Structures are given as structure tokens and as C-alpha cells.
Short mmCIF file of C-alpha atoms in Angstrom, two decimals:
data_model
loop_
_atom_site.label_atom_id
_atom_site.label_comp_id
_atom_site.label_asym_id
_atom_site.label_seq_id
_atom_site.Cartn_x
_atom_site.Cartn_y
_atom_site.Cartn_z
CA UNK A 1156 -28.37 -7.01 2.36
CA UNK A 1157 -29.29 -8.98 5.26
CA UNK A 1158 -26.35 -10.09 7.52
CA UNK A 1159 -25.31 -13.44 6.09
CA UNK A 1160 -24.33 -16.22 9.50
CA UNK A 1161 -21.10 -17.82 10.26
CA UNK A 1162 -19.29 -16.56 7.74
CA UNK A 1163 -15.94 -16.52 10.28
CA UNK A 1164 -14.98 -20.23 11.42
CA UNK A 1165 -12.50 -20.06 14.06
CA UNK A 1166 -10.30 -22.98 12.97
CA UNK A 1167 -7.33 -23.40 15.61
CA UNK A 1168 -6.09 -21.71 18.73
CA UNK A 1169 -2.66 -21.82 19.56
CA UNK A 1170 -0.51 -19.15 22.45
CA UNK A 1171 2.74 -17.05 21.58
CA UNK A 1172 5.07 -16.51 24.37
CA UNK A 1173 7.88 -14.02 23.51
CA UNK A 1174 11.35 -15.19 22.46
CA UNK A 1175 12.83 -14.48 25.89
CA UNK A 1176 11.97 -15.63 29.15
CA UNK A 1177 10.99 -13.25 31.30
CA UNK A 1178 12.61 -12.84 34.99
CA UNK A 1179 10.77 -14.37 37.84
CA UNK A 1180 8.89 -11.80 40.34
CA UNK A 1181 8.13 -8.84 37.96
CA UNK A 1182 4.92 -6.86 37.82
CA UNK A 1183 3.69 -3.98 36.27
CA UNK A 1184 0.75 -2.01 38.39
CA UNK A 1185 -2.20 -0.53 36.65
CA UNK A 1186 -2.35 3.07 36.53
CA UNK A 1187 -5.35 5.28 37.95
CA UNK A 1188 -6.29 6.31 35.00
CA UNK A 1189 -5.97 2.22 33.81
CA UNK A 1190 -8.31 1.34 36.37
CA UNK A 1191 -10.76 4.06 34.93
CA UNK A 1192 -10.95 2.43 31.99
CA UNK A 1193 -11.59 -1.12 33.19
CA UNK A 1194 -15.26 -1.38 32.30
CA UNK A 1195 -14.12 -1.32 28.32
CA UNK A 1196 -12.43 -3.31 25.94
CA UNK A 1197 -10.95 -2.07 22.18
CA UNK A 1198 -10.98 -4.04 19.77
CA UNK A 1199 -8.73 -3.26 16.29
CA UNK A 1200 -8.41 -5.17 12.94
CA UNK A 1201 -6.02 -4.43 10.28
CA UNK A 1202 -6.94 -5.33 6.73
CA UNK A 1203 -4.33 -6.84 3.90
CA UNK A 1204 -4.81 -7.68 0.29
CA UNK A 1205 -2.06 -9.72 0.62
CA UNK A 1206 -1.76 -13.56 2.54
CA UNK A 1207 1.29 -12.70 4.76
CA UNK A 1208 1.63 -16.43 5.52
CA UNK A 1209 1.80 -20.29 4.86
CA UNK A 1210 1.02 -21.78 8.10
CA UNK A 1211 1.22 -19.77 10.85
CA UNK A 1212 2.64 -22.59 13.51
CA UNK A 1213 6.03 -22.60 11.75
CA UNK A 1214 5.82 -18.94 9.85
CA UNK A 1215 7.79 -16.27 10.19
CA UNK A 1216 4.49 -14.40 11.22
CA UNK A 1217 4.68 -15.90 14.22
CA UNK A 1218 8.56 -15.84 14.87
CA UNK A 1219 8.39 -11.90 14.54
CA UNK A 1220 4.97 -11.84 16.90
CA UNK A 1221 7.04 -13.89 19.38
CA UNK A 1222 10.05 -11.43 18.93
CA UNK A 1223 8.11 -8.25 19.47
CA UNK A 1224 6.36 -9.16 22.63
CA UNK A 1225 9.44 -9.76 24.77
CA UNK A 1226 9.63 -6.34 24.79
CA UNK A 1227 5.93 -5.99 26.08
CA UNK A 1228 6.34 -8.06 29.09
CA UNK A 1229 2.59 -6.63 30.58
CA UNK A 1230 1.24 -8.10 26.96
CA UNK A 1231 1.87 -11.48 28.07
CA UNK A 1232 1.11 -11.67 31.60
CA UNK A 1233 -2.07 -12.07 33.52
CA UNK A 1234 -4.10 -9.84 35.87
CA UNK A 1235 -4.01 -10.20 39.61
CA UNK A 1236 -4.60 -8.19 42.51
CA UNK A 1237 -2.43 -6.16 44.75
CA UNK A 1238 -2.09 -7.79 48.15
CA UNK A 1239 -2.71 -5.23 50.41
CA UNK A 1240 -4.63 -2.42 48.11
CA UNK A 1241 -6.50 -4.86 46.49
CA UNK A 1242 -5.46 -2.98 42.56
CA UNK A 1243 -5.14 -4.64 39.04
CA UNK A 1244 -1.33 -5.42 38.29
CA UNK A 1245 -0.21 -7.67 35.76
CA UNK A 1246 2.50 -10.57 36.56
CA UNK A 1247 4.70 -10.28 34.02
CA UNK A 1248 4.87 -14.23 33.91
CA UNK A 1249 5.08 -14.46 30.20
CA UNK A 1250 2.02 -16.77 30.33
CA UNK A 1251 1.69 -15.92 26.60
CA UNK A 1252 -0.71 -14.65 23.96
CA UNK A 1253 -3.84 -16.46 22.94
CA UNK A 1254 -3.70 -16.49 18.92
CA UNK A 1255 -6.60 -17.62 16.70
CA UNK A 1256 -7.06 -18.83 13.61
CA UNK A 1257 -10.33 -18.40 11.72
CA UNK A 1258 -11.41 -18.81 7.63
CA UNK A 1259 -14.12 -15.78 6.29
CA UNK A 1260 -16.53 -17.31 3.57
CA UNK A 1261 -16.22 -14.85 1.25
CA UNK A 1262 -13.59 -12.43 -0.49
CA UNK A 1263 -12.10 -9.01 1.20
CA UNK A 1264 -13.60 -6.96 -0.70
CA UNK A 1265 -16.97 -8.43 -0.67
CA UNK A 1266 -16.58 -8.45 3.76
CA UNK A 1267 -16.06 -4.48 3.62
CA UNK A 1268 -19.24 -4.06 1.08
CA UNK A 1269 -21.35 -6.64 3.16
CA UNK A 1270 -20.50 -7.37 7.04
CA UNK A 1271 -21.76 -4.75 9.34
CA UNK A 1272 -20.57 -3.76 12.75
CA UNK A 1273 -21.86 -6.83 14.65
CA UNK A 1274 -20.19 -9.57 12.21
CA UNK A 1275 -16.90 -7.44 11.79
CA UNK A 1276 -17.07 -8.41 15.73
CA UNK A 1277 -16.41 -12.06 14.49
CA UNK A 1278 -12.81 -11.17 13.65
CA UNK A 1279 -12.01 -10.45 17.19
CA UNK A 1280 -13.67 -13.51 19.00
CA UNK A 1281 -13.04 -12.39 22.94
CA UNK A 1282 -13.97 -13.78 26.13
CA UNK A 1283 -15.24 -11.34 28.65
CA UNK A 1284 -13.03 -11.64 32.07
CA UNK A 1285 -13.36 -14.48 34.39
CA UNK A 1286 -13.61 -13.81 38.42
CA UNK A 1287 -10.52 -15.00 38.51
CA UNK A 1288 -8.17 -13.92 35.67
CA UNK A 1289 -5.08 -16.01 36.28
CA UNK A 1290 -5.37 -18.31 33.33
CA UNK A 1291 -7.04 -15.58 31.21
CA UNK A 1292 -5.43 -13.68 28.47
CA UNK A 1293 -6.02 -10.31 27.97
CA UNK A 1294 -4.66 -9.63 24.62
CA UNK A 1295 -5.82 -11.89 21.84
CA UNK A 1296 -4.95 -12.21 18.49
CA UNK A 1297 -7.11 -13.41 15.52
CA UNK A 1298 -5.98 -13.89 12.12
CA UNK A 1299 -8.26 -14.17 9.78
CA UNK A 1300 -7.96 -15.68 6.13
CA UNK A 1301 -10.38 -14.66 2.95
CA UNK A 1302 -11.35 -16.30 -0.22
CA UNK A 1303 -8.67 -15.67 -2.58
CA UNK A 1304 -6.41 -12.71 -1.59
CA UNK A 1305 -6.52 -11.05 1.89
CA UNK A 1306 -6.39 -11.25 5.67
CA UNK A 1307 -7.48 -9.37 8.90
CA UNK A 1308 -5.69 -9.24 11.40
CA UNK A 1309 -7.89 -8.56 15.04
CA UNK A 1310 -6.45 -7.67 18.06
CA UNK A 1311 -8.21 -7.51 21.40
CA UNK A 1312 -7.45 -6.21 24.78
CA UNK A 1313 -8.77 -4.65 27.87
CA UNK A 1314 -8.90 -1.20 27.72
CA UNK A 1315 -7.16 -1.58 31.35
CA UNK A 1316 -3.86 -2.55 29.49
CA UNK A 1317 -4.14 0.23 26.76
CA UNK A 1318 -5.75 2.50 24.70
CA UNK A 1319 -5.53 3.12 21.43
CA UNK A 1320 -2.41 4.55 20.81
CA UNK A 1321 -0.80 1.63 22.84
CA UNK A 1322 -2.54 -1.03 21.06
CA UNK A 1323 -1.41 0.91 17.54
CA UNK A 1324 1.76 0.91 18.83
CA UNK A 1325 1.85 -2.82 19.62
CA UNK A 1326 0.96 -3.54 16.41
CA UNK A 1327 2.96 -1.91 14.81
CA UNK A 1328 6.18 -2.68 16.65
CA UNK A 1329 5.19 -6.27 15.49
CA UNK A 1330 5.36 -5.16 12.19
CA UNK A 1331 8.40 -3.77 12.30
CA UNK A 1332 9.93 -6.75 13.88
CA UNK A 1333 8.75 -8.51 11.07
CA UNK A 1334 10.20 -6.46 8.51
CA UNK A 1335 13.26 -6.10 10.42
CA UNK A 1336 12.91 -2.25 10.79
CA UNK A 1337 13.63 -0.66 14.15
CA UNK A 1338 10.69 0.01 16.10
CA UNK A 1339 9.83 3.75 15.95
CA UNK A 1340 8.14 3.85 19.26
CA UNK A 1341 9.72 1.22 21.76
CA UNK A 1342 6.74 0.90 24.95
CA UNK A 1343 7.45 2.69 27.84
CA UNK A 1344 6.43 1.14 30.49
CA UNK A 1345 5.85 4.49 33.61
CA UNK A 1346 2.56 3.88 35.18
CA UNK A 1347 3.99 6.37 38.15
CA UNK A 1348 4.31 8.83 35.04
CA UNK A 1349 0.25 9.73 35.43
CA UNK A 1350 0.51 9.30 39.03
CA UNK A 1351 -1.92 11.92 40.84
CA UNK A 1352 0.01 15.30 42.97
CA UNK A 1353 0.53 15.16 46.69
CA UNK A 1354 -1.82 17.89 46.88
CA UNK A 1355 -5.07 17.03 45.28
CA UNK A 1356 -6.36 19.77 43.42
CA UNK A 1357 -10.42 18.40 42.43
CA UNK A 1358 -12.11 21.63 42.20
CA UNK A 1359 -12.32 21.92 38.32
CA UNK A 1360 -14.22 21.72 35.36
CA UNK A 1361 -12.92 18.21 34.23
CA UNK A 1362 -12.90 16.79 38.02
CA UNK A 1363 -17.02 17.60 38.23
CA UNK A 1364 -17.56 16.71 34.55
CA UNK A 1365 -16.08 12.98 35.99
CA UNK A 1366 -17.49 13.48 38.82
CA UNK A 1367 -21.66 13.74 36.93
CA UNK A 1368 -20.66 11.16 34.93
CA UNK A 1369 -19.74 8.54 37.79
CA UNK A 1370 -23.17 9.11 39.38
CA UNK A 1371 -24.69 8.06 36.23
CA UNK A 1372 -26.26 4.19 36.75
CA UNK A 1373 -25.19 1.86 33.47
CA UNK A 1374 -27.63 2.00 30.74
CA UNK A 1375 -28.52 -0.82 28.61
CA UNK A 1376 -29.64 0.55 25.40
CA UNK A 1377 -33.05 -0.09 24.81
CA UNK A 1378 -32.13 -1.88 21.23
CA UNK A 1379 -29.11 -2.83 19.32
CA UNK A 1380 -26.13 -0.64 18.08
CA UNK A 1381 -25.41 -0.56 14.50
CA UNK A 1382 -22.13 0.41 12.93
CA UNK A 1383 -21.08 2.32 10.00
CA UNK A 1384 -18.07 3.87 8.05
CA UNK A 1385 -18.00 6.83 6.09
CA UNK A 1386 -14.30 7.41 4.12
CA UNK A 1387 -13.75 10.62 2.68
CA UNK A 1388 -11.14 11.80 0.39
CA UNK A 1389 -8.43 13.76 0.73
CA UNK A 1390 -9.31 16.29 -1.79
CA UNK A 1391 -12.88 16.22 -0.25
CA UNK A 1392 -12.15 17.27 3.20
CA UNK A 1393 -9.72 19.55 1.62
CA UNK A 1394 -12.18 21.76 0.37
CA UNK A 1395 -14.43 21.23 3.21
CA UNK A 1396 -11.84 23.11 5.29
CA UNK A 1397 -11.64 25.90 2.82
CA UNK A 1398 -15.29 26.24 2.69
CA UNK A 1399 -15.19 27.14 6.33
CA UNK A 1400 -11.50 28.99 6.96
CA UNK A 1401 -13.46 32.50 6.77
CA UNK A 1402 -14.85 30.97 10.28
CA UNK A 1403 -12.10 28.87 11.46
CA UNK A 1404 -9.11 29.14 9.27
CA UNK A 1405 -6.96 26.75 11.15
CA UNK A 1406 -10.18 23.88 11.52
CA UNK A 1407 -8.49 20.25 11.77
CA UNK A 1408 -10.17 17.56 10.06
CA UNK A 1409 -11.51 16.24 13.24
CA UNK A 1410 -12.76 19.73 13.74
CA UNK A 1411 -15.16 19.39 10.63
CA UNK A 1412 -16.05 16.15 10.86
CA UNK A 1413 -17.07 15.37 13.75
CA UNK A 1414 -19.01 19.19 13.53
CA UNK A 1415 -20.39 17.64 10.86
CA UNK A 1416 -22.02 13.90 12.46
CA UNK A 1417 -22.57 15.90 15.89
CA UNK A 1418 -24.86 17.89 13.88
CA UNK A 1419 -26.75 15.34 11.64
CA UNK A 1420 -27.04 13.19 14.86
CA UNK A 1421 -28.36 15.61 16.50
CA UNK A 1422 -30.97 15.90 14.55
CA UNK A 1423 -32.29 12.49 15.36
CA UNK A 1424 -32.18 13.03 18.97
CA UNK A 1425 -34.33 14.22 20.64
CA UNK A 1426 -34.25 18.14 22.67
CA UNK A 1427 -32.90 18.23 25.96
CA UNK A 1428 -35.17 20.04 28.62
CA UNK A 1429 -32.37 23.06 28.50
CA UNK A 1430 -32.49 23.00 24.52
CA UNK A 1431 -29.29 22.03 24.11
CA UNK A 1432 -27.16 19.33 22.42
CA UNK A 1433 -23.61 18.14 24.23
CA UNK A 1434 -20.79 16.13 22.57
CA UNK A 1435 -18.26 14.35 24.74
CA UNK A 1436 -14.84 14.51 22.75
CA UNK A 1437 -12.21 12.01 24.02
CA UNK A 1438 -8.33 13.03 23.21
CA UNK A 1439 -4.82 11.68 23.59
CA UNK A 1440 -3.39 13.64 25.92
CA UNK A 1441 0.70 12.44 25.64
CA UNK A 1442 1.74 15.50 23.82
CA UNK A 1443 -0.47 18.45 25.74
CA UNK A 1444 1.84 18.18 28.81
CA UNK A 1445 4.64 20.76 29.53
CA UNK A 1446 6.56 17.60 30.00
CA UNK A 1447 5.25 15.33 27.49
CA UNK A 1448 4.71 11.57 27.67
CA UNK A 1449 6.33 9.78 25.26
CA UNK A 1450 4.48 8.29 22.43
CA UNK A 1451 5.37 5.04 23.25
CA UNK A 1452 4.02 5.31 26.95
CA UNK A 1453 1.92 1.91 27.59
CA UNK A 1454 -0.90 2.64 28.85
CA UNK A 1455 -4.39 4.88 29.15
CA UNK A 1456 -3.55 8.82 28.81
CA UNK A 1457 -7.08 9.70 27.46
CA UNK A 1458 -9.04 12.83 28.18
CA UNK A 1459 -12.75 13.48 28.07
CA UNK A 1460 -14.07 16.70 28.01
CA UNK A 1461 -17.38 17.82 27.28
CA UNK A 1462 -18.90 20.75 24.85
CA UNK A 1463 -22.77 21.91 24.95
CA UNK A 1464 -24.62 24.10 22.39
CA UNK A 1465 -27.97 25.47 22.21
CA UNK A 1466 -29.81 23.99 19.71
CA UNK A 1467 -30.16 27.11 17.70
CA UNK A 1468 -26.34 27.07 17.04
CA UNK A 1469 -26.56 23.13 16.04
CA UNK A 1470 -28.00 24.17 12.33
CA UNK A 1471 -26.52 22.74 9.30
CA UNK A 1472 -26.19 26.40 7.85
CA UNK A 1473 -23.73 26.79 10.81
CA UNK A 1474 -21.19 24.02 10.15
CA UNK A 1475 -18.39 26.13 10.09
CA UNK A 1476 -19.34 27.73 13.31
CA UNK A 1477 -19.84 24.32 14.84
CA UNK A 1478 -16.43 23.45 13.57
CA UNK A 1479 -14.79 26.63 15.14
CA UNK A 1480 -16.36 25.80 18.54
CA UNK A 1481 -14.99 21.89 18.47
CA UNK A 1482 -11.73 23.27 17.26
CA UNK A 1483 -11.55 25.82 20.16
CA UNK A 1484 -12.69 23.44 22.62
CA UNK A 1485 -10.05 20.85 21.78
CA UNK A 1486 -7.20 23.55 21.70
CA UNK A 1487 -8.19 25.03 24.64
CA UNK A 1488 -7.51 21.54 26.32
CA UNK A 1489 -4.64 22.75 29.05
CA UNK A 1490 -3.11 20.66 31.50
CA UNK A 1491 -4.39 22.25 34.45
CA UNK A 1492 -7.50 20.79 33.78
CA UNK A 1493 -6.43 16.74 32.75
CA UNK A 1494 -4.01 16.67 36.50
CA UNK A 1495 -7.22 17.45 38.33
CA UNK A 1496 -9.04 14.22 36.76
CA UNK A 1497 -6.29 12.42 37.82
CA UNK A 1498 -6.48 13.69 41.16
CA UNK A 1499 -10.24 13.05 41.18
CA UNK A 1500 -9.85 9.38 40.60
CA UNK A 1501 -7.29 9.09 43.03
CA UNK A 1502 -9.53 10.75 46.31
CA UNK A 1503 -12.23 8.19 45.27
CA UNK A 1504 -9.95 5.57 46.75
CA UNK A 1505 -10.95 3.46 50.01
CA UNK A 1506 -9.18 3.98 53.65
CA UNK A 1507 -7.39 0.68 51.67
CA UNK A 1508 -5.93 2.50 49.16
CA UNK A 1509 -8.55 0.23 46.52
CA UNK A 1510 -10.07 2.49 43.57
CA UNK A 1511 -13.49 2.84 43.17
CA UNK A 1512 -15.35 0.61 40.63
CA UNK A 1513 -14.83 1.86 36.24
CA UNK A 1514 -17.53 3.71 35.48
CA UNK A 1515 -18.85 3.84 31.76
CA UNK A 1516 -16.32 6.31 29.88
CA UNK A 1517 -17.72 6.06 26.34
CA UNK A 1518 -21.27 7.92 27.26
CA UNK A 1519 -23.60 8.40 28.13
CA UNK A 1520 -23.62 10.81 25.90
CA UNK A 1521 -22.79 10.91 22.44
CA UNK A 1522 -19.17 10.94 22.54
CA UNK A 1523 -16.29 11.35 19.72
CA UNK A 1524 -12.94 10.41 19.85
CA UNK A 1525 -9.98 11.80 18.08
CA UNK A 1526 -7.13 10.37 17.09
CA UNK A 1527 -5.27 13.32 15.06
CA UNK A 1528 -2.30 12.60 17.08
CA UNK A 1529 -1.52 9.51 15.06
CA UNK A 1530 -1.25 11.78 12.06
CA UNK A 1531 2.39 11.87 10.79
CA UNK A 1532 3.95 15.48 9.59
CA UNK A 1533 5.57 14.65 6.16
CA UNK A 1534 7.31 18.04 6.34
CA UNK A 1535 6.24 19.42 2.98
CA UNK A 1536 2.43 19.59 2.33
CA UNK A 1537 -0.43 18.17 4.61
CA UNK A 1538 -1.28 16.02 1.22
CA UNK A 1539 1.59 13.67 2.29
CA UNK A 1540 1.01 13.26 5.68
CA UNK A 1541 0.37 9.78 6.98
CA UNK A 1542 -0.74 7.79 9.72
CA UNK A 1543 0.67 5.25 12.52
CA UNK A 1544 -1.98 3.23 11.67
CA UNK A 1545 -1.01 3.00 7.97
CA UNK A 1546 2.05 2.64 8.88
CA UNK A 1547 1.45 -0.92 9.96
CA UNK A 1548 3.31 -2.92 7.21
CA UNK A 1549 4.42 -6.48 7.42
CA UNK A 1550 6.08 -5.40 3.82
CA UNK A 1551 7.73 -2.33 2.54
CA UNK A 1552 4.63 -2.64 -0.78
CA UNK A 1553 1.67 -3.09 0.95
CA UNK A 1554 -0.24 -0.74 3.77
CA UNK A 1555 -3.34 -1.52 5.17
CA UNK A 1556 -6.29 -1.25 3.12
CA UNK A 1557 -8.83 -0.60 5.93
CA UNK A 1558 -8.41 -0.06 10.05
CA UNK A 1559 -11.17 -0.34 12.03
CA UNK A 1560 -11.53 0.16 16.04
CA UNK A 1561 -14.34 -0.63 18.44
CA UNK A 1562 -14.77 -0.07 22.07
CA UNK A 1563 -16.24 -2.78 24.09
CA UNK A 1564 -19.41 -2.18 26.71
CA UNK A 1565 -19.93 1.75 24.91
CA UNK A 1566 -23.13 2.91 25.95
CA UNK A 1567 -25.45 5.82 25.53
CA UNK A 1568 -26.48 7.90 22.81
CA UNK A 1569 -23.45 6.74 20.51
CA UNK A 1570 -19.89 7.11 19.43
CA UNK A 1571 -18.01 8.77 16.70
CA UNK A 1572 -14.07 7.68 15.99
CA UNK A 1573 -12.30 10.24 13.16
CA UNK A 1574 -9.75 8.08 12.08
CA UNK A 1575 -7.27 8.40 9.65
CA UNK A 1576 -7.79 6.78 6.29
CA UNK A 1577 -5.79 4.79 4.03
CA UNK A 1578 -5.08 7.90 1.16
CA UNK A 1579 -3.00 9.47 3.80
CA UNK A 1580 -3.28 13.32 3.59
CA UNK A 1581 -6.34 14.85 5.01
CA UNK A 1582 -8.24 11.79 4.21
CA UNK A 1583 -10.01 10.65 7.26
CA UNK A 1584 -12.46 7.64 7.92
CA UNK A 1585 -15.37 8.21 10.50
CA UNK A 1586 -17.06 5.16 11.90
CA UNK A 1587 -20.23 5.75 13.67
CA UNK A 1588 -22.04 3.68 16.16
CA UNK A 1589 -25.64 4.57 16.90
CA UNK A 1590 -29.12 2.91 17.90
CA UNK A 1591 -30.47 0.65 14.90
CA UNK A 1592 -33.32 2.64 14.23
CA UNK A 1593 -30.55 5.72 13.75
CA UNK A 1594 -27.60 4.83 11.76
CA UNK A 1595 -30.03 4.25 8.09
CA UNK A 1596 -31.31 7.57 8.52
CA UNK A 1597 -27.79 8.92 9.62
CA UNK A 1598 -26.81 7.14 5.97
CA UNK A 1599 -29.42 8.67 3.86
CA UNK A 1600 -28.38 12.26 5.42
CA UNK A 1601 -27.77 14.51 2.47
CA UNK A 1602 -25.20 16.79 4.12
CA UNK A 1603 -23.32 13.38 4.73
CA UNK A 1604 -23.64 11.98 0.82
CA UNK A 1605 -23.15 15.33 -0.90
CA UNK A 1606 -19.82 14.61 0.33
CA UNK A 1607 -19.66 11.18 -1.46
CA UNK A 1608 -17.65 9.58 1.05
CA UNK A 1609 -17.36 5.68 0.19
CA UNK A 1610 -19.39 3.22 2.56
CA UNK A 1611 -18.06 0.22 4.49
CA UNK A 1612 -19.09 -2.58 6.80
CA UNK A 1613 -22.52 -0.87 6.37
CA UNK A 1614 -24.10 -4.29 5.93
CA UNK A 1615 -25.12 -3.24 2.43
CA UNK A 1616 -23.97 -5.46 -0.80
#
């Protein structure tokens, strides 16, 4: 089905300002590994069946929103630059959050069987950053409205403020507010936390693997990125795993799925000169310190790290070995090598103290990002596990029927997010973004569909 125009009309625009005032003269300073981030945004929308609200301007949707961000004073201010370094900081001037309204021309269901990637986009209108940000807001807020039953709820930041763990976070904190629950992860707000070690240590794996990738000029893909998402079922990736323990008995989800896309992708690349394929795999890194960050650290604590097979080991006859190399990759993640990346940003300051321009982060090559960590232990079988994201309830009845997250400015070969899915358990949703002429052929891949994993936002009635 082709994609069917202005079906989102932005309606009103309106800005929250939290409940308290917020002292005169405060600022929170970017972190190094904030600044590395800056040439992204992320963009996250959280599906409802349900309306939540009358009218907004006087709902309690809104009371709750304006609650919840006086305790994210960095939400609400606006960027500026340090006097004499010449950094990002935000003064925390509570100059409030911009908050749109906007009406979708068709049901909720009927938006996840027939928007694609680009008009899912519409629930998150955003305005790139000005030259001079002080009037700019860098966290909107879009609530959406279907026919009948439903809303989505967008929110939009730069990836400078947070990743996706904070953003999660912030969202659901808002939720909880509204609910009147207390908020399971309250933001801590440490940028000195991630701060690099007197002694620079940049001789390291990670530090050259930045290093390559900050030489690399920015690409503009040659044609459009398309987006798809694949949702597979608990019981499905269930068996999946047990079809491959003889080779990796303790594989993840994320382990065999994104084994799984690496290698169909691959397929539709083509061979590097050295006959290999490489994946980029992006992790949270706030639990894989000795001392760990907290959760509810605000901020970027992202790692990228990259793993390269020979084609002959890329073969769909040798998933499970593809799985056991991701999984040993990712667990083999130690903390002597995310400190040096730290360190590596923080030598490629000026005799100022300024940091170097963002590079691109998501690519060039094809990069996947896990997000495992938001998984919730239930403490008695993986089955009931859940998710942060899930976890996102403006009512005690009713999670989210769909999450979906896109990074801003990606570019390169593609991007793979394993994301947890609605069913809870081992259920996992995997939204792809690839070159136009890719993503039908990724769709049609029978390694993919013998899996029957339901489609969304495919732009397919």
C-alpha cells in the first residue's frame, strides 16, 4: 500500500513548565560522551488503545507531565555554551517543554498495518537546532489522537541530553507521576560520573575503533531509508534459543536475533575487499562497571564496539555459530576497554579545553543496538520477565501496545534495534532500517518468515 499524505494534522502547540520553579543560576554541563553524541537525535513513541485524556490544557495528563519534570530540571532548559571552553551546558531556566497536539486520519490499528518508517516520523514533528538555541526546546512532546480508540504518544530529544535509557526513563517517571506510583528510577543527574582519568590511557581496541570511525567523512545515502518491524513471540524465540544451546547454551535473545538480520543483511551487501562482513553493536554500559552507574543516570553511557567475520562463517547453516560469536563479543565487553573511549574523546579537545566536532555514531556500518538491559528479572521463569518500556502505564490495566525508537541523522549501511516486545518474556521486536531497495527483499527473506514474526509500520495494508 502506497504511503497515504497528511494523515497527522498537528492541531495546537502549547509548553509545560514543571510545577516548581527552578532556582536562578543552575546549569547542568554536557558530558564527553554527551557531546559525542551531538550529531543524533532519538526519537520514541508509545502506543495506547486507550484515550488517556479530555483536553489536554486542563487534564490531568498534563498536571502529572508538569509534576514529573521538576525533577528533570536539564529537560526544561535550553542549550548554551560554556564561556571559556566553549561546551554544550544546559541552563536549567525551566524555559519549559514544547507539547503538540496532532489528529491521525485513521484508526490505531490500521497506522501499525499501514504507515511506514517515514510517516511514523509524523508523530514526532521536530525542528532541527537553530545557531542559536536559546529559545529552542530540545525535548518535545507530541500527542497524538486516532479515529476511535487510541493515542501515541512521541517524544523527541537530542541525543546530547540522553539516550535511550534516559529518555525511557523520562517517560516513564511521567507515568508514574500520573498514576501516583513512586518513580522506580529517580534521574541522576552526575555528568562528572563518566568523566575521563587523569592519566589518559588511548592505546586500545575501542580508542582506535573511535578513532577509524572519526576519520570517516559523513555519507549521504545515495537513496532513502525504509523502516520495518518484525515482532516475534515469546514461544518463538524460545525455541530458537534451544535450537542453538548445543552451540551457545547461554545465547540472549539479542544474541540470535540480531545473528539472525546481520546475516540475511548481509546477504544483500555487497563483499568487502578482505571478504568479510562487520556489525557494529551499540550497548548500555551502566551496569558493566565495577562501580556501576545507576539506572537512573541522565545521560549518554553507550558503547560501540565492533565484530568482523569472514564471509564463509556468515552462512545461514551457521546461525548458531553466528549467535555464539555476538554473544561472546558482547560478554566479553570489560571496562578496561569503554574508560579508554572516554579518554579518547577527551585528548581530542582544543588547547581551549572545546571538544572536537560529533562524529556519526550510528555507522557507517551496519550497526545494532541492544537494549537487553531494560529487560526486567521477574524472579521465577524468563516467561515473565518484562520490560521498562512496557512498563510505561498511565493506568494500572493498560501497557503499551507498541514502542518504537528511531535515531535521527543514522547513516551508512543500516541499523538494527532488538527491542523488547509487548508479550513480555523472551518476546522481542526488531526494527530494521535499511536502503529502500533493501528492506522488501530483507521482508521476503525466508529464514526471517519461517519464523512468522508479525509485521508493523511496514507500509503494507
Amino acid at each position: 500500500m502506497s504511503k497515504q499524505p497528511n494523515r497527522v494534522t498537528v492541531h495546537s502547540k502549547l509548553t509545560a513548565v514543571s510545577s516548581k520553579p527552578i532556582g536562578p543560576g543552575k546549569a547542568h554541563p554536557l558530558s564527553v560522551l554527551d557531546h559525542a553524541m551531538g550529531h543524533h537525535t532519538l526519537h520514541m513513541i508509545f502506543y495506547y488503545r486507550d484515550k488517556l485524556f479530555g483536553s489536554f490544557d486542563l487534564d490531568p495528563l498534563r498536571e502529572s507531565l508538569t509534576e514529573v519534570l521538576s525533577l528533570y530540571p536539564p529537560v526544561t532548559g535550553r542549550l548554551a555554551r560554556e564561556e571559556k571552553e566553549g561546551n554544550w551546558k544546559v541552563k536549567c531556566n525551566d524555559a519549559g517543554v514544547r507539547v503538540i497536539r496532532a489528529k491521525v486520519d485513521t484508526t490505531l490499528d490500521e497506522w501499525l498495518r499501514s504507515a511506514d518508517g517515514s510517516e511514523e516520523r509524523d508523530l514526532t514533528v521536530w525542528d532541527e537546532m537553530p545557531d542559536d538555541p536559546h529559545t529552542w526546546s530540545p525535548f518535545v512532546i507530541q500527542v497524538n489522537e486516532f479515529e476511535g480508540e487510541g493515542i501515541a504518544i512521541g517524544l523527541s530529544c537530542t541525543h546530547m541530553h540522553a539516550d535511550l535509557t534516559s529518555a525511557t526513563l523520562l517517560f516513564k517517571s511521567w507515568t508514574e507521576v500520573h498514576r501516583h506510583a513512586p518513580i522506580s528510577h529517580p534521574p541522576l543527574f552526575n555528568p562528572s560520573a563518566l568523566r575521563a582519568r587523569p592519566v589518559l590511557n588511548t592505546c586500545t581496541k575501542s580508542a582506535t575503533y573511535y578513532a577509524n570511525k572519526s576519520t570517516i567523512k559523513a555519507q549521504t545515502p545515495s537513496e532513502k531509508l525504509a523502516t520495518a518491524t518484525f515482532r516475534f513471540s515469546n514461544s518463538v524465540i524460545k525455541h530458537c534459543l534451544l535450537e542453538v544451546s548445543d552451540i551457545c547454551h547461554d545465547a540472549t535473545p539479542f544474541d540470535f536475533l540480531s545473528a539472525l538480520f546481520w546475516t540475511c543483511i548481509a546477504r544483500l551487501k555487497p563483499t568487502k575487499n578482505d571478504h568479510s562482513h562487520s556489525l557494529s553493536i551499540c550497548t548500555d554500559f551502566r551496569n558493566m562497571l565495577k562501580a556501576p552507574v545507576s539506572t537512573g543516570y541522565f545521560g549518554n553511557a553507550l558503547h560501540f564496539s565492533m565484530l568482523s567475520l569472514a564471509v564463509r562463517e556468515m552462512d545461514h547453516s551457521q546461525l548458531g555459530h553466528v549467535a555464539g560469536f555476538v554473544h561472546h563479543h558482547v560478554a566479553g565487553l570489560e571496562e578496561q576497554e569503554i574508560w579508554p573511549v572516554i579518554d579518547w574523546f577527551e585528548s581530542q579537545k582544543d588547547k581551549a579545553g572545546k571538544f572536537a566536532p560529533p562524529f556519526c555514531m550510528y555507522g557507517p556500518e551496519l550497526t545494532c543496538v541492544s537494549m537487553e538491559h531494560m529487560i526486567i528479572p521477574s524472579g521465577h521463569t524468563l516467561d515473565a520477565d518484562q520490560s521498562l518500556m512496557y512498563e510505561a502505564m498511565f493506568s494500572e490495566k493498560e501497557i503499551p501496545v507498541h514502542v518504537s525508537c528511531h535515531v535521527g541523522n543514522m547513516k551508512g549501511e543500516g541499523l538494527i534495534m532488538v527491542m523488547p516486545a509487548p508479550e513480555g518474556g523472551l518476546a522481542r521486536s526488531v526494527m530494521v532500517m535499511l536502503p529502500e531497495k533493501e528492506l522488501p527483499e530483507l521482508c521476503k527473506d525466508e529464514t526471517i518468515l519461517r519464523l512468522e514474526p508479525t509485521m508493523l509500520l511496514t507500509g503494507r495494508s
